[in-house]
Amino acid sequence: MRLPDPALVVLVGASGAGKSTWAQQHYRAEEVVSSDGLRGVVGSGPYDLDASADAFTLLDTIVAARLGRGLTTVVDTLGLDAERRRAWRAAARAAGLPAVAVLVATEAAECRRRNAARDRPVPAPALTAQLGKVREVGHELGVEGWDLVVPVADTTAPPPATPAPSPVPRADRTSSLGLRTVLQVSRFPWGDDPLAWLGGVARAADEAGFAGLALMDHLIQIPQVGRAWEPIPEPWVTLGALSGLGTGLELGTLCTPVTFRPAGVTAKAAATLSALTGGRAFVGIGAGWWEREHAAYGLPFPTAKERLDELERAIVTMRALWAKGTKAYDGDGVVLPETTGYPRPAGPVAVVVGGSGERRTLRIAARLGDACNLRTGEAEVVRHKVGVLHEHCAAVGRDPAEVAVTVLDLPVVGRDRDDVWRRVERHRGRTAAPAYAARTHAGTVADHRDRWAALAGEGVSTVFLATRDLDGPDDVLALAGLNA
Ligand code: GDP
Ligand code: MG
């Protein structure tokens, strides 16, 4: 079961029904606002009924403040007062959040048993009254205007388990969702032993069932990922080092800007990597976008049109040099007097065209790419872009089945709900937490699998996964469930 998130969640149920237990199983402690808890804050303890009025005043203030910030709020009270429920719904409406009622309708006898076992049981007649009221309210919830009413029968059910990591990667490294995942490494917090760190990450990726490992290609660390003085190694050199580890990972860049190296040199690097890995090299290639790194390294940074023209010529050049034979090439604006390229690639080198530009980039992918790479994790965006890609395929006479759809997904992935929100707090900067969480689809492995299933449904075959806080091998292993 997945409830809307962020949302207002109002619990309804008798004492001992298991409301607090359910809330604790599904939400962070900070997200649950409990009348018992607040009696303990303003009164002598959770059962200090004399403190109820103060506790509810405080509760309403907290609910309003949290909802106003767009934060998930779970109201843990008996939930039997229609007027209070109406006010909380109105607060959710005002904040633009969905309002969910969770009816914890545990059997009366069980509630009585659990109540009797408590330090301070509710008097029997009071509990009987509560149980009668819960039955009534159960009928009313359906017509009160909740966005969702969820009956919860058994609060012992554990929260949705994350799928067990597959201990041995499948031969084709395709998950049960029908997706392959390539780990994109963009940060290199490698301390004083770069090779050991890189080796640890790559071996962990292999063990965790990733199909490949991609390195970002930048000359200066980009501000979206880190600070300018953090290391960002030359990718082809680094991939060469990774090729010697004996993993089964495909290795390549995402994305190499055409502006960095003449296309023939990129073709040479990729062919060499293919030879070293027995045919597991790929080239993600794009038009480049960051003017600063070009200026700093003395590289020209032509106009977007010229860079896209170059992207086309680069792919044509690479393919010509990788092809059999050494004969001259003349076509598509590329003239080469010979195409002598040894070593030959040991297998097909997939060309992944990075970028979502609808007029040119996707047309280049349709015409010349083995795959496009869309920078999104949203199924609706993928659907639209794939529509555009396929129009280009039709226009240039290419079979759309020959152009794989891949995405670059940059989510926050946590081990559990607490961990997810710790990571959101760590990385959100000045962005409000709910906005950052929404943009990064912040969630557990199970949450991301649900989203990825939708991506697969839109025809995505490979997800390039870039998590922002990949500090080392342990963080890679924690992602294994995505590949199961
Ligand atoms: P609340 O009064 O509705 O908030 O109920 P609690 O969540 O505090 O649960 C009351 C008591 O029942 C606690 O001692 C819980 O540990 C226990 N409890 C809650 N849910 C279950 C359950 O599903 N099975 C069992 N056996 N005990 C439960
Ligand atoms: Mg409780």
XYZ file of C-alpha atoms and ligand atoms in Angstrom:
513
model
C 0.000 0.000 0.000
C 1.312 3.461 -0.936
C -0.382 6.561 0.434
C -0.020 9.958 -1.191
C 3.064 11.734 0.089
C 3.217 14.498 1.156
C -0.247 14.335 2.701
C -2.300 14.913 5.820
C -3.020 11.529 7.396
C -5.653 11.413 10.144
C -5.878 8.244 12.204
C -9.239 7.030 13.458
C -9.624 4.210 15.956
C -10.301 3.224 19.546
C -7.657 3.058 22.254
C -5.511 0.007 21.763
C -6.523 -0.342 18.098
C -2.891 0.103 17.092
C -2.938 3.647 15.665
C 0.349 4.761 17.182
C 1.956 1.465 16.217
C 0.836 1.847 12.598
C 2.050 5.455 12.486
C 5.427 4.441 13.865
C 5.775 1.655 11.297
C 5.092 3.908 8.326
C 6.307 7.390 9.229
C 9.182 9.212 10.831
C 8.671 10.161 14.458
C 8.825 13.855 13.469
C 5.911 13.412 11.094
C 3.512 12.079 13.724
C 1.642 14.555 15.904
C 0.068 12.743 18.811
C -2.381 14.060 21.374
C -0.971 11.600 23.917
C 2.528 12.826 23.194
C 1.537 16.464 23.568
C -0.301 15.728 26.861
C 3.071 14.522 28.014
C 4.629 17.799 26.871
C 2.166 20.209 28.481
C 0.847 17.863 31.202
C 2.172 15.223 33.562
C 2.149 12.436 30.964
C 0.314 10.918 27.990
C -2.726 10.039 30.099
C -3.107 13.463 31.789
C -6.616 14.182 30.530
C -6.639 17.536 32.335
C -4.026 18.673 29.809
C -6.194 17.754 26.804
C -7.318 21.282 25.874
C -3.744 22.610 25.876
C -2.505 19.537 24.029
C -5.059 19.949 21.239
C -4.342 23.686 20.911
C -0.702 22.801 20.411
C -1.598 19.947 18.078
C -3.631 22.245 15.821
C -0.762 24.733 15.707
C 1.728 22.026 14.756
C -0.575 20.535 12.132
C -1.140 23.948 10.535
C 2.573 24.804 10.565
C 3.662 21.518 9.022
C 0.939 21.440 6.384
C 1.733 25.059 5.547
C 5.264 23.939 4.664
C 3.956 21.097 2.550
C 5.180 18.463 5.016
C 3.517 15.118 5.603
C 1.665 15.177 8.914
C 0.093 12.214 10.677
C -2.510 13.151 13.295
C -2.495 10.476 15.975
C -5.607 11.016 18.128
C -8.771 8.953 18.516
C -10.019 10.863 15.473
C -13.618 10.530 16.626
C -14.532 14.248 16.680
C -16.172 15.245 13.377
C -15.508 18.962 13.890
C -11.767 18.395 14.460
C -11.592 16.137 11.401
C -13.285 18.854 9.342
C -10.781 21.474 10.546
C -7.774 19.251 9.713
C -9.197 18.522 6.260
C -9.631 22.255 5.713
C -6.023 22.856 6.758
C -4.853 20.239 4.243
C -7.016 21.808 1.515
C -5.560 25.242 2.284
C -2.050 23.813 1.958
C -2.925 22.010 -1.271
C -2.179 18.590 0.241
C -4.348 15.481 -0.034
C -6.266 14.493 3.100
C -6.247 10.814 3.990
C -8.225 9.106 6.750
C -6.792 5.863 8.085
C -9.386 3.782 9.886
C -7.744 1.398 12.321
C -10.760 -0.844 12.950
C -9.272 -3.557 15.106
C -11.786 -5.988 16.611
C -13.377 -4.826 19.859
C -12.192 -7.830 21.849
C -8.601 -7.269 20.727
C -8.765 -3.572 21.648
C -10.091 -4.534 25.084
C -7.327 -7.077 25.577
C -4.603 -4.622 24.607
C -6.201 -1.861 26.655
C -6.321 -4.082 29.723
C -2.634 -4.850 29.354
C -1.699 -1.154 29.516
C -0.230 0.678 32.518
C -3.166 3.059 32.526
C -6.092 1.342 30.793
C -8.988 3.451 29.556
C -12.011 2.653 31.813
C -14.083 -0.137 30.265
C -17.247 1.959 29.670
C -15.177 4.662 27.952
C -13.606 2.106 25.632
C -17.039 0.636 24.849
C -18.260 4.126 23.925
C -15.188 4.638 21.721
C -15.759 1.340 19.936
C -19.383 2.279 19.200
C -18.287 5.655 17.909
C -15.609 4.122 15.681
C -18.289 2.018 13.955
C -20.379 5.157 13.280
C -17.429 7.213 12.116
C -16.362 4.365 9.864
C -19.566 4.907 7.900
C -19.255 8.723 7.895
C -15.690 8.901 6.585
C -16.811 7.904 3.098
C -18.974 11.003 2.700
C -16.888 13.559 4.582
C -14.717 14.621 1.676
C -11.462 12.749 2.280
C -9.295 12.245 -0.772
C -8.741 8.720 0.415
C -10.066 6.507 3.208
C -7.831 3.584 4.050
C -8.964 0.791 6.336
C -6.121 -0.842 8.228
C -6.934 -4.222 9.648
C -3.713 -5.712 10.910
C -1.148 -3.333 12.287
C 1.354 -6.130 12.683
C 1.976 -6.161 8.938
C 5.496 -4.852 8.466
C 6.092 -1.868 6.172
C 6.681 -2.832 2.540
C 9.938 -4.713 2.427
C 12.613 -3.681 -0.006
C 13.305 -6.540 -2.386
C 16.305 -8.623 -1.465
C 19.404 -7.820 -3.458
C 20.177 -10.440 -6.064
C 23.389 -12.021 -4.790
C 24.591 -12.933 -8.257
C 23.807 -10.672 -11.196
C 21.697 -12.325 -13.867
C 23.541 -13.119 -17.044
C 21.931 -10.275 -18.973
C 21.751 -7.976 -15.925
C 18.144 -7.125 -16.632
C 16.009 -6.654 -13.528
C 12.588 -8.209 -13.062
C 11.255 -4.804 -14.169
C 12.883 -5.400 -17.555
C 15.435 -2.630 -16.970
C 19.185 -2.485 -16.955
C 20.822 -0.022 -14.603
C 24.084 1.742 -15.260
C 25.654 3.483 -12.287
C 26.752 6.969 -13.263
C 29.583 8.136 -11.040
C 29.876 11.899 -10.938
C 31.558 12.578 -7.563
C 34.904 11.158 -6.518
C 35.397 11.466 -2.744
C 38.342 9.079 -3.026
C 40.552 10.348 -0.218
C 44.214 9.581 -0.684
C 43.802 6.320 -2.607
C 41.869 7.072 -5.801
C 42.412 3.667 -7.372
C 41.244 1.793 -4.273
C 38.101 3.919 -4.074
C 37.311 3.490 -7.760
C 37.946 -0.248 -7.572
C 35.714 -0.574 -4.517
C 32.861 1.285 -6.204
C 33.166 -0.701 -9.447
C 33.319 -4.072 -7.681
C 30.315 -3.105 -5.566
C 28.415 -2.113 -8.727
C 29.268 -5.471 -10.276
C 28.161 -7.322 -7.154
C 24.960 -5.266 -6.868
C 23.851 -6.322 -10.343
C 24.464 -3.105 -12.247
C 24.834 -3.610 -15.988
C 27.487 -0.956 -16.312
C 29.323 1.999 -14.930
C 29.424 5.407 -16.578
C 31.654 8.325 -15.761
C 30.737 11.941 -16.160
C 33.035 13.831 -18.530
C 33.830 17.317 -17.247
C 37.005 19.310 -16.841
C 35.853 21.092 -13.701
C 33.366 19.586 -11.245
C 29.949 20.993 -12.128
C 28.104 23.057 -9.497
C 25.078 20.722 -9.637
C 27.248 17.968 -8.178
C 30.050 19.470 -6.096
C 32.659 22.165 -5.638
C 35.083 23.261 -8.346
C 38.067 22.077 -6.281
C 36.787 18.530 -5.875
C 38.390 15.901 -8.143
C 36.777 15.091 -11.465
C 39.095 12.682 -13.287
C 39.577 12.332 -17.025
C 37.093 9.559 -17.815
C 38.862 7.541 -20.515
C 42.003 7.225 -18.415
C 39.859 6.252 -15.437
C 37.810 3.739 -17.428
C 41.079 2.186 -18.528
C 41.918 1.578 -14.886
C 38.452 0.092 -14.255
C 38.798 -2.187 -17.262
C 41.475 -4.133 -15.416
C 39.306 -5.209 -12.496
C 37.710 -8.255 -14.076
C 34.127 -7.101 -13.539
C 31.395 -7.798 -16.071
C 30.408 -4.135 -16.188
C 29.937 -2.208 -19.399
C 32.094 0.893 -19.201
C 31.710 4.265 -20.830
C 31.037 7.957 -20.477
C 27.843 9.883 -19.882
C 28.332 12.218 -21.548
C 31.442 13.101 -23.474
C 31.069 16.585 -24.969
C 32.069 16.726 -28.645
C 33.920 19.934 -27.852
C 36.575 18.244 -25.676
C 38.340 15.932 -28.104
C 38.356 15.549 -31.842
C 35.887 12.755 -32.655
C 38.638 10.518 -34.018
C 40.420 10.631 -30.669
C 37.223 9.685 -28.820
C 36.760 6.847 -31.331
C 40.311 5.701 -30.554
C 39.728 5.812 -26.779
C 36.448 3.894 -27.042
C 37.895 1.287 -29.421
C 40.806 0.769 -27.025
C 38.427 0.419 -24.068
C 36.365 -2.063 -26.086
C 39.491 -4.085 -26.834
C 40.532 -4.023 -23.161
C 37.082 -5.083 -21.907
C 36.257 -7.665 -24.534
C 33.530 -5.510 -26.067
C 31.934 -3.821 -23.085
C 32.571 -0.169 -24.027
C 29.985 2.482 -24.810
C 30.142 6.183 -25.615
C 27.641 8.645 -24.250
C 28.091 11.769 -26.320
C 26.530 15.203 -26.281
C 26.891 18.764 -27.493
C 28.459 20.063 -24.267
C 26.926 22.954 -22.365
C 29.242 24.450 -19.766
C 31.148 27.379 -21.212
C 33.352 27.893 -18.150
C 35.247 24.609 -18.417
C 35.971 25.250 -22.074
C 37.380 28.712 -21.375
C 39.475 27.403 -18.476
C 41.061 24.679 -20.590
C 41.570 26.770 -23.671
C 38.914 25.009 -25.731
C 36.644 26.776 -28.195
C 32.963 26.798 -27.272
C 31.053 27.386 -30.504
C 27.337 28.143 -30.783
C 24.743 25.515 -29.947
C 24.035 25.017 -33.648
C 27.714 24.453 -34.425
C 28.093 22.071 -31.494
C 25.098 20.037 -32.649
C 26.495 19.969 -36.206
C 29.736 18.690 -34.694
C 27.831 16.083 -32.674
C 26.474 14.658 -35.934
C 29.863 14.645 -37.608
C 31.459 13.122 -34.505
C 29.131 10.116 -34.517
C 29.642 9.619 -38.245
C 33.421 9.861 -37.795
C 33.501 7.384 -34.909
C 31.389 4.863 -36.776
C 33.576 5.205 -39.879
C 36.736 4.559 -37.849
C 35.196 1.596 -35.995
C 33.961 -0.034 -39.209
C 35.784 -2.851 -40.962
C 38.510 -2.007 -43.424
C 40.598 1.088 -43.948
C 39.042 2.628 -47.005
C 38.346 6.326 -47.430
C 35.088 7.741 -46.045
C 32.991 10.493 -47.568
C 29.482 11.116 -46.358
C 27.308 13.177 -44.020
C 29.743 16.092 -44.101
C 32.686 13.931 -43.048
C 35.632 13.294 -45.364
C 38.403 10.952 -44.221
C 41.186 9.887 -46.608
C 41.417 6.528 -44.815
C 39.820 4.849 -41.790
C 42.708 2.872 -40.387
C 41.674 2.155 -36.800
C 43.467 -0.514 -34.792
C 42.739 -1.963 -32.337
C 39.267 -2.660 -33.658
C 36.515 -2.513 -31.044
C 35.975 -6.028 -29.671
C 32.205 -5.643 -30.041
C 29.631 -3.044 -31.001
C 30.259 0.263 -29.214
C 26.863 1.715 -28.331
C 26.542 5.428 -29.034
C 24.220 7.021 -26.511
C 23.154 10.516 -27.551
C 22.704 12.687 -24.469
C 20.039 15.364 -24.349
C 16.339 15.938 -24.776
C 16.346 18.804 -27.300
C 13.368 18.016 -29.468
C 14.303 19.700 -32.723
C 17.905 18.580 -33.157
C 19.252 16.337 -30.391
C 16.470 13.768 -30.607
C 16.693 13.913 -34.393
C 20.405 13.133 -34.173
C 19.619 10.238 -31.821
C 16.968 8.989 -34.257
C 19.311 9.210 -37.227
C 22.672 8.156 -35.792
C 22.350 6.897 -32.211
C 22.040 3.434 -30.732
C 20.191 5.129 -27.871
C 18.941 8.469 -26.681
C 19.462 9.593 -23.105
C 16.730 11.719 -21.553
C 17.528 13.549 -18.367
C 14.330 12.744 -16.475
C 12.826 10.242 -14.101
C 9.209 11.048 -14.992
C 7.177 8.614 -17.050
C 5.028 11.411 -18.581
C 8.107 13.299 -19.769
C 9.529 10.095 -21.239
C 6.254 9.406 -23.056
C 6.332 12.836 -24.687
C 10.006 12.694 -25.661
C 9.719 9.183 -27.024
C 6.817 10.416 -29.151
C 9.101 13.100 -30.592
C 11.946 10.604 -31.071
C 9.678 8.273 -32.995
C 8.429 11.095 -35.218
C 12.062 11.785 -36.108
C 12.614 8.061 -36.730
C 9.683 8.052 -39.147
C 10.972 11.194 -40.851
C 14.477 9.795 -41.393
C 13.356 6.247 -42.137
C 14.862 4.600 -39.064
C 13.283 1.641 -37.284
C 12.447 3.015 -33.798
C 13.315 -0.389 -32.322
C 16.943 0.348 -33.220
C 17.077 3.399 -30.943
C 17.003 2.402 -27.291
C 15.400 4.788 -24.820
C 17.561 5.469 -21.793
C 17.187 8.025 -19.026
C 19.500 9.755 -16.597
C 17.771 9.563 -13.221
C 19.055 11.653 -10.311
C 17.013 10.515 -7.327
C 17.496 10.538 -3.577
C 17.494 6.901 -2.457
C 17.390 6.091 1.250
C 17.525 2.835 3.149
C 14.285 3.689 4.969
C 12.048 6.716 5.453
C 14.283 8.250 8.113
C 17.333 7.842 5.910
C 15.510 9.323 2.903
C 14.711 12.495 4.813
C 18.165 12.740 6.337
C 19.536 12.783 2.798
C 16.956 15.338 1.669
C 17.972 17.622 4.551
C 21.642 17.127 3.723
C 21.361 18.066 0.065
C 18.396 20.372 -0.335
C 20.392 23.580 0.166
C 17.897 26.431 0.208
C 15.177 24.508 -1.609
C 12.208 23.650 0.612
C 12.342 20.001 1.659
C 9.034 18.922 0.037
C 10.017 20.577 -3.262
C 13.467 18.975 -3.220
C 11.982 15.603 -2.277
C 9.473 15.855 -5.124
C 12.103 16.883 -7.659
C 14.428 14.025 -6.671
C 11.592 11.513 -6.174
C 13.096 11.015 -2.707
C 12.235 7.548 -1.479
C 13.325 4.040 -0.671
C 14.371 1.385 -3.162
C 10.778 0.112 -3.142
C 9.471 3.597 -4.028
C 11.914 3.923 -6.911
C 11.051 0.483 -8.229
C 7.423 1.586 -8.526
C 8.517 4.650 -10.487
C 10.925 2.668 -12.646
C 8.175 0.188 -13.500
C 6.328 3.156 -15.040
C 9.479 4.167 -16.954
C 9.793 0.624 -18.296
C 6.162 0.885 -19.332
C 7.098 3.866 -21.524
C 9.762 1.858 -23.296
C 12.833 2.779 -21.251
C 15.400 -0.020 -21.448
C 18.249 1.385 -19.373
C 18.347 3.727 -16.412
C 21.573 5.612 -15.831
C 21.390 6.142 -12.096
C 23.224 9.020 -10.473
C 22.691 9.370 -6.754
C 24.139 12.500 -5.289
C 25.497 11.022 -2.121
C 27.433 8.061 -3.387
C 30.337 8.089 -0.954
C 31.706 4.615 -1.522
C 31.021 0.899 -2.033
C 28.459 0.609 0.799
C 26.227 3.194 -0.853
C 26.410 1.231 -4.099
C 25.536 -2.076 -2.423
C 22.529 -0.418 -0.772
C 21.118 0.155 -4.280
C 21.197 -3.543 -5.193
C 17.439 -3.921 -4.731
C 16.938 -1.713 -7.788
C 18.529 -4.401 -9.949
C 16.637 -7.376 -8.530
P -3.466 3.084 19.849
O -4.065 3.287 21.199
O -4.500 2.885 18.789
O -2.469 4.103 19.483
O -2.746 1.680 19.933
P -1.194 1.359 20.058
O -0.555 1.474 18.739
O -0.599 2.136 21.175
O -1.261 -0.168 20.415
C -1.808 -0.593 21.649
C -1.081 -1.813 22.101
O -1.322 -2.850 21.194
C 0.412 -1.622 22.154
O 0.894 -2.346 23.288
C 0.909 -2.268 20.876
O 2.190 -2.789 21.041
C -0.107 -3.337 20.657
N -0.326 -3.575 19.249
C -0.507 -2.670 18.281
N -0.727 -3.245 17.104
C -0.689 -4.573 17.348
C -0.862 -5.718 16.539
O -1.116 -5.644 15.336
N -0.754 -6.922 17.132
C -0.512 -7.037 18.442
N -0.407 -8.276 18.960
N -0.342 -6.003 19.243
C -0.431 -4.766 18.710
Mg -1.857 5.791 20.528
